PDB file of C-alpha atoms in Angstrom:
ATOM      1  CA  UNK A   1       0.000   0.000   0.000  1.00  0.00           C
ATOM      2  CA  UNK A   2       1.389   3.729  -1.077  1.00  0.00           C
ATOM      3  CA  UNK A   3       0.284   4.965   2.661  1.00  0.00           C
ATOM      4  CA  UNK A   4       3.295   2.469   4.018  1.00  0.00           C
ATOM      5  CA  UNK A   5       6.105   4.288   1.739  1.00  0.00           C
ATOM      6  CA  UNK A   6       6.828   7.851   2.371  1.00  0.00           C
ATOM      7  CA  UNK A   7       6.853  10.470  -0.161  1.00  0.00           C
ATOM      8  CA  UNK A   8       7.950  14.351  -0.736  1.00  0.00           C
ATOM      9  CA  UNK A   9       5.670  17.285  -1.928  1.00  0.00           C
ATOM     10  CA  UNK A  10       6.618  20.764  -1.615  1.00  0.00           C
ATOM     11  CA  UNK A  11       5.190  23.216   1.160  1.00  0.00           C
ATOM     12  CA  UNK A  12       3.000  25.718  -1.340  1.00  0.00           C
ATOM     13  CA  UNK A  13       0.765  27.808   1.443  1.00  0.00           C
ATOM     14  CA  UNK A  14       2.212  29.467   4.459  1.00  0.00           C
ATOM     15  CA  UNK A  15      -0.390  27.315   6.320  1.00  0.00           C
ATOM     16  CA  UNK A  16       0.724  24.017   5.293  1.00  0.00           C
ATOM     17  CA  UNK A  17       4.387  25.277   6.316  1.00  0.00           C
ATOM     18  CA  UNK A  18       3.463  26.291   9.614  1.00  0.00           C
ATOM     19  CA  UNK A  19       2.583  22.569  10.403  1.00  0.00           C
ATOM     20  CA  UNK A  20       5.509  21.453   8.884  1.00  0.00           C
ATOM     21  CA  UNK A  21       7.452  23.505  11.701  1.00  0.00           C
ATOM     22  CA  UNK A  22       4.882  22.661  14.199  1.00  0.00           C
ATOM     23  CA  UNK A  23       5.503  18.790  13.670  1.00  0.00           C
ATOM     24  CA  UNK A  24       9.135  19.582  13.647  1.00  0.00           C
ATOM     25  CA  UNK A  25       9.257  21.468  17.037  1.00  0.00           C
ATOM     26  CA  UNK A  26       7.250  18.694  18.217  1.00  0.00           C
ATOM     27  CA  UNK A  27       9.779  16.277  17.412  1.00  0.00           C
ATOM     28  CA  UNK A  28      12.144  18.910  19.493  1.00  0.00           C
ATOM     29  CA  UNK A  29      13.989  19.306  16.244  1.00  0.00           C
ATOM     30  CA  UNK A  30      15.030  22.491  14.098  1.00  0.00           C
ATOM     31  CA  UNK A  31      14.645  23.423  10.432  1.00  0.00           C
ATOM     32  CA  UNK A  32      15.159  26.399   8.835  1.00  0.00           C
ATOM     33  CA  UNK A  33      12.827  27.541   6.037  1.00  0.00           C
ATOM     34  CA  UNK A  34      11.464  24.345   4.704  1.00  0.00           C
ATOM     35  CA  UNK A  35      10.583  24.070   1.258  1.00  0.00           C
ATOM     36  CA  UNK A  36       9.485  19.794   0.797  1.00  0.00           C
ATOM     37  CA  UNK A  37       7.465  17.765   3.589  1.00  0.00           C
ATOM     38  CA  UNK A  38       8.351  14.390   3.772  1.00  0.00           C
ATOM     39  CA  UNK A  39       4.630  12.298   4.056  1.00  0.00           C
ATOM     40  CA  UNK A  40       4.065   8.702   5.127  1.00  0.00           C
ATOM     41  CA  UNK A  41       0.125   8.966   4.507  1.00  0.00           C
ATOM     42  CA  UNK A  42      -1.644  11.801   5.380  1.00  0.00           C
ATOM     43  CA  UNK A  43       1.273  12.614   8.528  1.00  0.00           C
ATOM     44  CA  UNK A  44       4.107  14.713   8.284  1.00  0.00           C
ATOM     45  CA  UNK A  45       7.153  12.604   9.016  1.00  0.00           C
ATOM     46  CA  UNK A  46       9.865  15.431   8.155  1.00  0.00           C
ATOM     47  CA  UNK A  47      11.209  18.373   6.013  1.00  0.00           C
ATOM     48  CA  UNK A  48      14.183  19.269   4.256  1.00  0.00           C
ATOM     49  CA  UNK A  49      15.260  22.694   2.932  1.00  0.00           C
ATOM     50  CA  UNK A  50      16.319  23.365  -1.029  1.00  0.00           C
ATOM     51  CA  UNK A  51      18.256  26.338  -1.848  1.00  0.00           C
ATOM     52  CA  UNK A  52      18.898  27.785   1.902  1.00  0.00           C
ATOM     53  CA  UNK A  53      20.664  31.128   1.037  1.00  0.00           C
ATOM     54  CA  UNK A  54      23.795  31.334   3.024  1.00  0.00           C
ATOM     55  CA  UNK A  55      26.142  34.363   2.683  1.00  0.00           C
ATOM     56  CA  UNK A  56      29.248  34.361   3.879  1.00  0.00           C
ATOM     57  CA  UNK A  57      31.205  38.048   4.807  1.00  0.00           C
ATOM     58  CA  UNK A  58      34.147  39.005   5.523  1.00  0.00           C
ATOM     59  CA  UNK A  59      35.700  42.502   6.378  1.00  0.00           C
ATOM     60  CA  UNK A  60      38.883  43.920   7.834  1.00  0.00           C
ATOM     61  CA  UNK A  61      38.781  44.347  11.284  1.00  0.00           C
ATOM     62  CA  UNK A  62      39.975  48.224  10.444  1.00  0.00           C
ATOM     63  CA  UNK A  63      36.490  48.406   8.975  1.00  0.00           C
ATOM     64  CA  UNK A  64      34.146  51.052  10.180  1.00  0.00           C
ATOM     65  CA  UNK A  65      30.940  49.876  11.940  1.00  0.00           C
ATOM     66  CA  UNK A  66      29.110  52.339   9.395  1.00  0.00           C
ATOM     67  CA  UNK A  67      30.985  50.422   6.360  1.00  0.00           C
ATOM     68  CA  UNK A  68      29.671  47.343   8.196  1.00  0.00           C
ATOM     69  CA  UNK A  69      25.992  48.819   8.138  1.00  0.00           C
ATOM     70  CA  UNK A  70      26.421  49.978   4.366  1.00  0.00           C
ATOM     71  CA  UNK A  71      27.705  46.518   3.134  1.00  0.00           C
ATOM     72  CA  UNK A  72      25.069  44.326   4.846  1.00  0.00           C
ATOM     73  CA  UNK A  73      22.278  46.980   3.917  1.00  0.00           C
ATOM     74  CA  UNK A  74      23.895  46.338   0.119  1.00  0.00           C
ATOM     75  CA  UNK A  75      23.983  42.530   0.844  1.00  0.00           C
ATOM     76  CA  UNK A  76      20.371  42.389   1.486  1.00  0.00           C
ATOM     77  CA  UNK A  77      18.914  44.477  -1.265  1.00  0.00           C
ATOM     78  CA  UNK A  78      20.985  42.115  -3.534  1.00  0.00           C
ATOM     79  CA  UNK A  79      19.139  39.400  -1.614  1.00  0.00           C
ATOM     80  CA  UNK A  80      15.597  40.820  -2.239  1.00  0.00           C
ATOM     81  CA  UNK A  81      16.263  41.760  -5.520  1.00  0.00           C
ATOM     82  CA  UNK A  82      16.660  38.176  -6.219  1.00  0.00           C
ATOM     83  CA  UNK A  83      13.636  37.499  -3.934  1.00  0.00           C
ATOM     84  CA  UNK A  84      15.381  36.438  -1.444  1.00  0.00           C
ATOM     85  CA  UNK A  85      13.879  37.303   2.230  1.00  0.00           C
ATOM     86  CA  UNK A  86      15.678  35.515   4.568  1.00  0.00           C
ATOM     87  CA  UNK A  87      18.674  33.955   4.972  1.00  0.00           C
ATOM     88  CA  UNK A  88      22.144  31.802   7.118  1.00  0.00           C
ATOM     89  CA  UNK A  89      24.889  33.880   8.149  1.00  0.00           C
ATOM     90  CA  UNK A  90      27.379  31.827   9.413  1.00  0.00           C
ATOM     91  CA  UNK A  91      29.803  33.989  12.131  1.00  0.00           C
ATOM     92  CA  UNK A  92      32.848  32.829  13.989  1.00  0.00           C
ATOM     93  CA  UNK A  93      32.516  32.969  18.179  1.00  0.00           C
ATOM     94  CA  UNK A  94      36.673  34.972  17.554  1.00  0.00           C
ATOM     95  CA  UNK A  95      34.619  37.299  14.900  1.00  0.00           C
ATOM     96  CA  UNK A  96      34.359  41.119  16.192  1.00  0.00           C
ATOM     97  CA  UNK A  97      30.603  41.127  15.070  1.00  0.00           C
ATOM     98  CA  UNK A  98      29.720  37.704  17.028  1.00  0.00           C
ATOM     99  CA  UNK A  99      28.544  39.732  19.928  1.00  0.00           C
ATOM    100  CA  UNK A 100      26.530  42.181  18.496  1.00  0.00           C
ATOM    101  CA  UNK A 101      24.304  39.400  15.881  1.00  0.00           C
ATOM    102  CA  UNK A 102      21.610  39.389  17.989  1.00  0.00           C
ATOM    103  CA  UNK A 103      21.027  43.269  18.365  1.00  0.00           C
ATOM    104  CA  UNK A 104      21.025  44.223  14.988  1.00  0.00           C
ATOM    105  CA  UNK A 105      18.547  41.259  13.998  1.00  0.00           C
ATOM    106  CA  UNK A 106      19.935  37.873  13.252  1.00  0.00           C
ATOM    107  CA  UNK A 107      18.646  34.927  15.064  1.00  0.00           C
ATOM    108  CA  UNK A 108      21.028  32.402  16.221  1.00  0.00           C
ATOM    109  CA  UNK A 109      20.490  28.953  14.766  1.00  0.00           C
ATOM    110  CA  UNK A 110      20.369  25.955  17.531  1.00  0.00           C
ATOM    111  CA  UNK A 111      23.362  25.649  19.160  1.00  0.00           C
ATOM    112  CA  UNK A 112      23.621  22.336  18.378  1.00  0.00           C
ATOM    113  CA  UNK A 113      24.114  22.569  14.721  1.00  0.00           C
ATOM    114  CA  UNK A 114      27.327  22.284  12.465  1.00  0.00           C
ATOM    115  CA  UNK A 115      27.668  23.678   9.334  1.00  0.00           C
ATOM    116  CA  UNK A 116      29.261  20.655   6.894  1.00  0.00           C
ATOM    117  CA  UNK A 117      29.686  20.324   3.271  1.00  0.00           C
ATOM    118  CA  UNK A 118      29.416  17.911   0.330  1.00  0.00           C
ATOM    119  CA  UNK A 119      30.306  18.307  -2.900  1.00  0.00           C
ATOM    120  CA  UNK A 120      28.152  16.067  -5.153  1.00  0.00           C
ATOM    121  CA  UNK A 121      29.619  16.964  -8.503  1.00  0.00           C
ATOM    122  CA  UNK A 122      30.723  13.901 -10.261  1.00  0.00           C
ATOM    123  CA  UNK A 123      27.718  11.378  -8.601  1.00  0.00           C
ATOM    124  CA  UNK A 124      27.331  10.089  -4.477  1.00  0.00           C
TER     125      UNK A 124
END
């Protein structure tokens, strides 16, 4: 029977997402914008994310905190140009912004996560 296998479909309505993440937190798990729901029937058994945008910045340390402003303020319009409204940004615990993240609006990602890579050019 189909119901026994589990399948993917995409999350298409803000509703159907915000079950998604409410079966995930109820799992006491973390996901960060969903875009597929894994299904075994009619139940949502997980989630994965496609296409997370993650930037990655670096500046001199000699770097103004208003050249810091200007550059992220030019990051994001970039961003939403490409209609792009949210997003990872990685930062190093050593990093001279680390401490000030929270203030000016990023959320911190569980602390529980690591960041890996895998590059899948050339087959598994």
């Amino acid at each position: 029977m189909i119901d026994d296998h589990v399948r993917v479909i995409p999350i298409e309505s803000e509703e159907f997402y915000a079950k998604v993440m409410e079966a995930c937190h109820n799992d006491d798990d973390d996901l960060f914008d969903a875009t597929h729901a894994v299904m075994k029937g009619q139940e949502i058994v997980g989630a994965f994310a496609l296409m997370v945008p993650m930037v990655n910045w670096w500046m001199r340390k000699d770097s103004s905190s208003r050249e810091s402003f200007t550059v992220s303020r030019c990051m994001e319009t970039l961003l939403a140009n490409e209609g792009i409204d949210s997003f990872v940004m990685p930062c190093n615990e050593e990093s001279p912004y680390y401490k000030n993240m929270e203030r000016i609006g990023y959320q911190p990602l569980p602390s529980n996560m690591k960041f890996f890579t895998r590059n899948i050019k050339g087959g598994l």
